[in-house]
CSV table of C-alpha atoms in Angstrom, one decimal:
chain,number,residue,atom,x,y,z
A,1,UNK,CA,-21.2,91.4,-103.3
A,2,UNK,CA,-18.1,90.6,-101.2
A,3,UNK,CA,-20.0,88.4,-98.7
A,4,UNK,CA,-19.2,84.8,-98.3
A,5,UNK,CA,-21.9,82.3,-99.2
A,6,UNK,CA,-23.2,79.1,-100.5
A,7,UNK,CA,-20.6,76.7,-98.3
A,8,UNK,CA,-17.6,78.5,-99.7
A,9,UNK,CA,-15.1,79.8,-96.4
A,10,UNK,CA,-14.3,83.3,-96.6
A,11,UNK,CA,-10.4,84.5,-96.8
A,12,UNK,CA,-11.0,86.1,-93.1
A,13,UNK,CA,-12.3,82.7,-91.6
A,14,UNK,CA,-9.8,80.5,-93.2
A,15,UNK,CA,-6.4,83.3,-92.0
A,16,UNK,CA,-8.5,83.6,-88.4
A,17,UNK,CA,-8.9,79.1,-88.1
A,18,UNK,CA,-5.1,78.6,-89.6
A,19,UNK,CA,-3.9,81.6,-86.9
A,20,UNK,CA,-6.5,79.5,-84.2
A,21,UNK,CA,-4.7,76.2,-85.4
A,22,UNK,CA,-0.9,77.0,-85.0
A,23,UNK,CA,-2.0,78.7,-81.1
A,24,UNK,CA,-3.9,75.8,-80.4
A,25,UNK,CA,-0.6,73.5,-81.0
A,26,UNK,CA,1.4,75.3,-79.0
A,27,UNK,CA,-1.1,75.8,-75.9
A,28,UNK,CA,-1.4,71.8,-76.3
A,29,UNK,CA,2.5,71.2,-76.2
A,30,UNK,CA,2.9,73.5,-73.0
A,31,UNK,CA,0.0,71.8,-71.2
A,32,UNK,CA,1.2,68.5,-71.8
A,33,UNK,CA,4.5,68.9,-70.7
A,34,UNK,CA,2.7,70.7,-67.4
A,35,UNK,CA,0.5,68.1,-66.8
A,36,UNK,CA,4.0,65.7,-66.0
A,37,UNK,CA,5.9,68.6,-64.3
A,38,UNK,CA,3.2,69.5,-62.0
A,39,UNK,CA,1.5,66.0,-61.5
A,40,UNK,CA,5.0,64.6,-60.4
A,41,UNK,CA,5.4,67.7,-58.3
A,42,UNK,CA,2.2,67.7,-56.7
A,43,UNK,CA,2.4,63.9,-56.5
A,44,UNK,CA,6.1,64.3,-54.0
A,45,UNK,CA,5.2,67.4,-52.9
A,46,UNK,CA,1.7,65.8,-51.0
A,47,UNK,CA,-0.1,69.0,-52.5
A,48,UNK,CA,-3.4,68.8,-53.4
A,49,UNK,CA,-3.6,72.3,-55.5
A,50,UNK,CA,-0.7,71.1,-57.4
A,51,UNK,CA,-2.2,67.5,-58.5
A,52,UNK,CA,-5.8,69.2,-59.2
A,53,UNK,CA,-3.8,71.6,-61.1
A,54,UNK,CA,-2.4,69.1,-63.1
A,55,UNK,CA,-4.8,67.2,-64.2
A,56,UNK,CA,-6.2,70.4,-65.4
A,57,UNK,CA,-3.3,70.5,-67.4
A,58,UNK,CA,-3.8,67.3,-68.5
A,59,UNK,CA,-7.5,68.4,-69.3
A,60,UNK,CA,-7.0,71.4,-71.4
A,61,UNK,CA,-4.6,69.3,-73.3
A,62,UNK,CA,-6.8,67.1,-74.2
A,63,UNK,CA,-9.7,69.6,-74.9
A,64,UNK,CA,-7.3,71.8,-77.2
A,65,UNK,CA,-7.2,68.5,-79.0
A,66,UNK,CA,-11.0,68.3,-79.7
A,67,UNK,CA,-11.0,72.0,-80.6
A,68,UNK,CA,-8.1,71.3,-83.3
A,69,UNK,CA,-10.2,68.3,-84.7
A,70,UNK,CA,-13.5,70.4,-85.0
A,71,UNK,CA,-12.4,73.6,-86.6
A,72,UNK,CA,-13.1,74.6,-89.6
A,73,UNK,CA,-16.1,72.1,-88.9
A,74,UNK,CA,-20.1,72.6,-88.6
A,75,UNK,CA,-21.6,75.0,-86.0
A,76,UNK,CA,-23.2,71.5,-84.5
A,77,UNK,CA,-19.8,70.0,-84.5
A,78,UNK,CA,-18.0,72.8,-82.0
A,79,UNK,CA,-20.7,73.6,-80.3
A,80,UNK,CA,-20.8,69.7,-79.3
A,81,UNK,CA,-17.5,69.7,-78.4
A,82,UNK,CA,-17.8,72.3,-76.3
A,83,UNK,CA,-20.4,70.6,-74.4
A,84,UNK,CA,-18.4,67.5,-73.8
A,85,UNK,CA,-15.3,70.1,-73.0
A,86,UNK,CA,-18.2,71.3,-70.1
A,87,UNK,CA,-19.2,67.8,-69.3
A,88,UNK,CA,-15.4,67.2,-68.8
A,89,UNK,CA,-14.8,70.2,-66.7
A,90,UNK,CA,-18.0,69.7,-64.4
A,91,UNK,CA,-16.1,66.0,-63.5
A,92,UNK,CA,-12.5,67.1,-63.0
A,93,UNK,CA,-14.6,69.4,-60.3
A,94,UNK,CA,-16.3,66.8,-58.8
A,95,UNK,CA,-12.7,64.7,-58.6
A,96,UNK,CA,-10.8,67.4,-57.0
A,97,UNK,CA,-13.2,67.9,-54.1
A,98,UNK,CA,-13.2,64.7,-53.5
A,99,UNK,CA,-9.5,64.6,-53.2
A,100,UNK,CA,-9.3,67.6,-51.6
A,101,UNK,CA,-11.7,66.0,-48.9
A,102,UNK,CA,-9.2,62.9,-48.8
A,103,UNK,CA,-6.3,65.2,-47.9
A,104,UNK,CA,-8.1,67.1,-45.8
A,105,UNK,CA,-9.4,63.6,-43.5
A,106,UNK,CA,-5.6,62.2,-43.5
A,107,UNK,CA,-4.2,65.2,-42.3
A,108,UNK,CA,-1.5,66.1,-45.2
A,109,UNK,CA,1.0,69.3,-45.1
A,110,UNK,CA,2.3,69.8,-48.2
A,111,UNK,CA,5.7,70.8,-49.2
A,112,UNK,CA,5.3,74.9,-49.9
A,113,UNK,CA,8.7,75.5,-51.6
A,114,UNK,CA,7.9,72.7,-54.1
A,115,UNK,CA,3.9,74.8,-54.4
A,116,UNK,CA,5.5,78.1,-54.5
A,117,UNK,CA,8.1,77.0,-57.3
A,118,UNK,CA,5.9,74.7,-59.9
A,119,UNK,CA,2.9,77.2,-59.4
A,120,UNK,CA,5.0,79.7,-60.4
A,121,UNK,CA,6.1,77.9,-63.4
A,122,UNK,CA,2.9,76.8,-64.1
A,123,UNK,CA,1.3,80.7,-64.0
A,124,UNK,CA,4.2,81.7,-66.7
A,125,UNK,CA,2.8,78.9,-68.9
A,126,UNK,CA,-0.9,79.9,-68.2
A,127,UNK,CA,-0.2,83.3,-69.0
A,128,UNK,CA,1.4,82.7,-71.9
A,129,UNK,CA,-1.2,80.6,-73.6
A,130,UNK,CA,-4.3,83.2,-71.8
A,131,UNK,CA,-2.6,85.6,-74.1
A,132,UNK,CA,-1.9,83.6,-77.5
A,133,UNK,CA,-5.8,83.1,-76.7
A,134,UNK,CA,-7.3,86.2,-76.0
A,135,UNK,CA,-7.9,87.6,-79.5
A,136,UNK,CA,-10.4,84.5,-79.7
A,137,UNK,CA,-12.1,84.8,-76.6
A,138,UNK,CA,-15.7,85.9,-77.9
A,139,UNK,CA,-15.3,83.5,-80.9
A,140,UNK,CA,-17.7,80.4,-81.2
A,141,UNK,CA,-18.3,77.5,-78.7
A,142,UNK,CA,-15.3,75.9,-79.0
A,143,UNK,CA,-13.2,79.1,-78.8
A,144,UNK,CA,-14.7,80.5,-76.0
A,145,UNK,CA,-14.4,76.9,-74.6
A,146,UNK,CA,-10.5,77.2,-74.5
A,147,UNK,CA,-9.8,80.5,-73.4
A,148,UNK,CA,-12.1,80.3,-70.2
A,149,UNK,CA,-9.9,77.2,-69.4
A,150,UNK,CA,-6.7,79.1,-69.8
A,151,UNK,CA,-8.5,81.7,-68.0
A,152,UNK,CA,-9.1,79.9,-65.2
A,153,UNK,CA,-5.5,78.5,-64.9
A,154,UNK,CA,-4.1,81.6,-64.8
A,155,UNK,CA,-6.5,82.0,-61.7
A,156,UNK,CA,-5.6,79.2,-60.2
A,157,UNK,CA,-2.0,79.1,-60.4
A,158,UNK,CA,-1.9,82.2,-58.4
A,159,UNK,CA,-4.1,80.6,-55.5
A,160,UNK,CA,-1.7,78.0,-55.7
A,161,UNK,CA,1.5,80.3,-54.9
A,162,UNK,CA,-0.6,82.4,-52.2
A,163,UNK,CA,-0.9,79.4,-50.4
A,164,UNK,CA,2.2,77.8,-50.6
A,165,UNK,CA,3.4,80.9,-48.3
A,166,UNK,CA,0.8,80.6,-46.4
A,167,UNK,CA,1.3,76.7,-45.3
A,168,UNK,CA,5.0,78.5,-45.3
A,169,UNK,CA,4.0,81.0,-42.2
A,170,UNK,CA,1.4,78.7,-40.7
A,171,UNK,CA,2.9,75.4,-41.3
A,172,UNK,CA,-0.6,74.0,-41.8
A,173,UNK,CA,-1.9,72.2,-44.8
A,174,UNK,CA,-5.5,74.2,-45.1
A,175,UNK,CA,-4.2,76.6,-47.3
A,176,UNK,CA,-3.7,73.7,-49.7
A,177,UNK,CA,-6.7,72.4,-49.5
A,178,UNK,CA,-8.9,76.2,-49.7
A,179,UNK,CA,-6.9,76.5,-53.0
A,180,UNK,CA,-8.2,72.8,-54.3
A,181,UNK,CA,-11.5,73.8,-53.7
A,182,UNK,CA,-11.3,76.9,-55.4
A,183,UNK,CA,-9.8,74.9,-57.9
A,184,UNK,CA,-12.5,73.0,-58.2
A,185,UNK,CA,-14.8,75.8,-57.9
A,186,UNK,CA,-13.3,77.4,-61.1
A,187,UNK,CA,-13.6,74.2,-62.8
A,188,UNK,CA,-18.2,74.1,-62.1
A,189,UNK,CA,-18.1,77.6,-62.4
A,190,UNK,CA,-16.3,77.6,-66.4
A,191,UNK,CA,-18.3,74.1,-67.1
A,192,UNK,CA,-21.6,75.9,-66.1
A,193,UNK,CA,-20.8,79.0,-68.6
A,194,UNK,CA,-19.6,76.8,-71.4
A,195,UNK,CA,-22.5,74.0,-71.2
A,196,UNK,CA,-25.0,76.9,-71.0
A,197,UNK,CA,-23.7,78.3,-74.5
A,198,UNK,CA,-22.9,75.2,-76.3
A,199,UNK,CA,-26.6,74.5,-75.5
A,200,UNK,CA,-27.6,77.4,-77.1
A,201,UNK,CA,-25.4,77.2,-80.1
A,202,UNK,CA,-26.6,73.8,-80.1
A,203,UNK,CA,-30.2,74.3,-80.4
A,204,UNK,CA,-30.2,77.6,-82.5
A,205,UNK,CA,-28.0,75.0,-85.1
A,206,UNK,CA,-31.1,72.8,-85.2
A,207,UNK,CA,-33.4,75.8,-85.6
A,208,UNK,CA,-31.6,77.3,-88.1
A,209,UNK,CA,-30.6,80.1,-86.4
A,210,UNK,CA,-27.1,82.5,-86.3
A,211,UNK,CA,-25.2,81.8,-83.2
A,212,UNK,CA,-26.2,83.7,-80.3
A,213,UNK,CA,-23.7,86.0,-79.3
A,214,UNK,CA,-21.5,84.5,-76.4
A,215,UNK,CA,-22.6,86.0,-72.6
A,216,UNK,CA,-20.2,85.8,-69.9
């Protein structure tokens, strides 16, 4: 029989976690380094898509950490890091609508060319990890975890470029803050989906049970 059993990790896993592990270094080097570009940038630039944005970097950075400790690790062990990757995303949410709201009472117009040019940046590195990604993306938990996150960057960073020319035409600073909210939006939207699988995964782990299959 050419299954893999009693606690032994079959060739496939072990090729598919050590492939996982090299993407998930380089996803983490690319969102650090974003999370200083663009949280400078957004920081100068007075643009609240840009320093949401960031700290989404600075998020997935982190998260991508968690999901290189845990692999290779128990069911109960992902699937709980994917929770506390949800958790994490439902509060950067929160956060950026309540900055957007700041913005939005003091007035602030952001600078577009400074938008336009780090969101374009930051799209080419969101792309780039959404595809080193992909080939996971109806894995466990903690996979599924990180490529909605990528996922949703890749969204995002094009919102962010739209309205940079849109502040451009209008020279008003809603734009900016329409795109933090979607932002945000993206954020409660991916924490809802991953919280509500890791809970499965979660409990069918205490039952006993094979993962569910993932749902979008």
């Amino acid at each position: 029989m050419s299954g893999c059993g009693c606690g032994s990790v079959c060739p496939t896993t072990a090729r598919r976690n050590a492939a996982f592990r090299r993407v998930l270094w380089i996803v983490l080097a690319l969102n650090a380094v974003m999370f200083l570009v663009e949280g400078i940038a957004g920081w100068l630039g007075r643009s609240a898509a840009l320093q949401g944005d960031s700290l989404d970097f600075l998020g997935d950075a982190a998260n991508y950490g968690i999901a290189l400790f845990v692999l290779g690790r128990s069911v109960t062990w992902k699937a709980g890091s994917a929770l506390v990757k949800g958790l994490t995303m439902a509060a950067f949410g929160v956060f950026v609508l309540a900055m957007v709201g700041w913005r939005a009472m003091t007035g602030t117009v952001p600078e577009p060319l400074v938008m336009g040019g780090i969101g374009f940046l930051a799209l080419a590195v969101n792309v780039a990890a959404a595809l080193l990604l992909y080939r996971y993306r109806e894995g466990d938990a903690n996979m599924r975890s990180v490529w909605i996150c990528s996922r949703n960057d890749a969204m995002a960073n094009v919102a962010v470029i739209v309205a940079g020319g849109v502040v451009i035409a209008t020279g008003q600073g809603w734009a900016d803050w329409l795109v933090g909210l979607f932002i945000a939006g993206l954020s409660l939207q991916g924490a809802h989906s991953i919280i509500r699988h890791a809970s499965r995964e979660l409990k069918d782990a205490r039952a006993g049970l094979t993962p569910a299959s993932p749902v979008a």
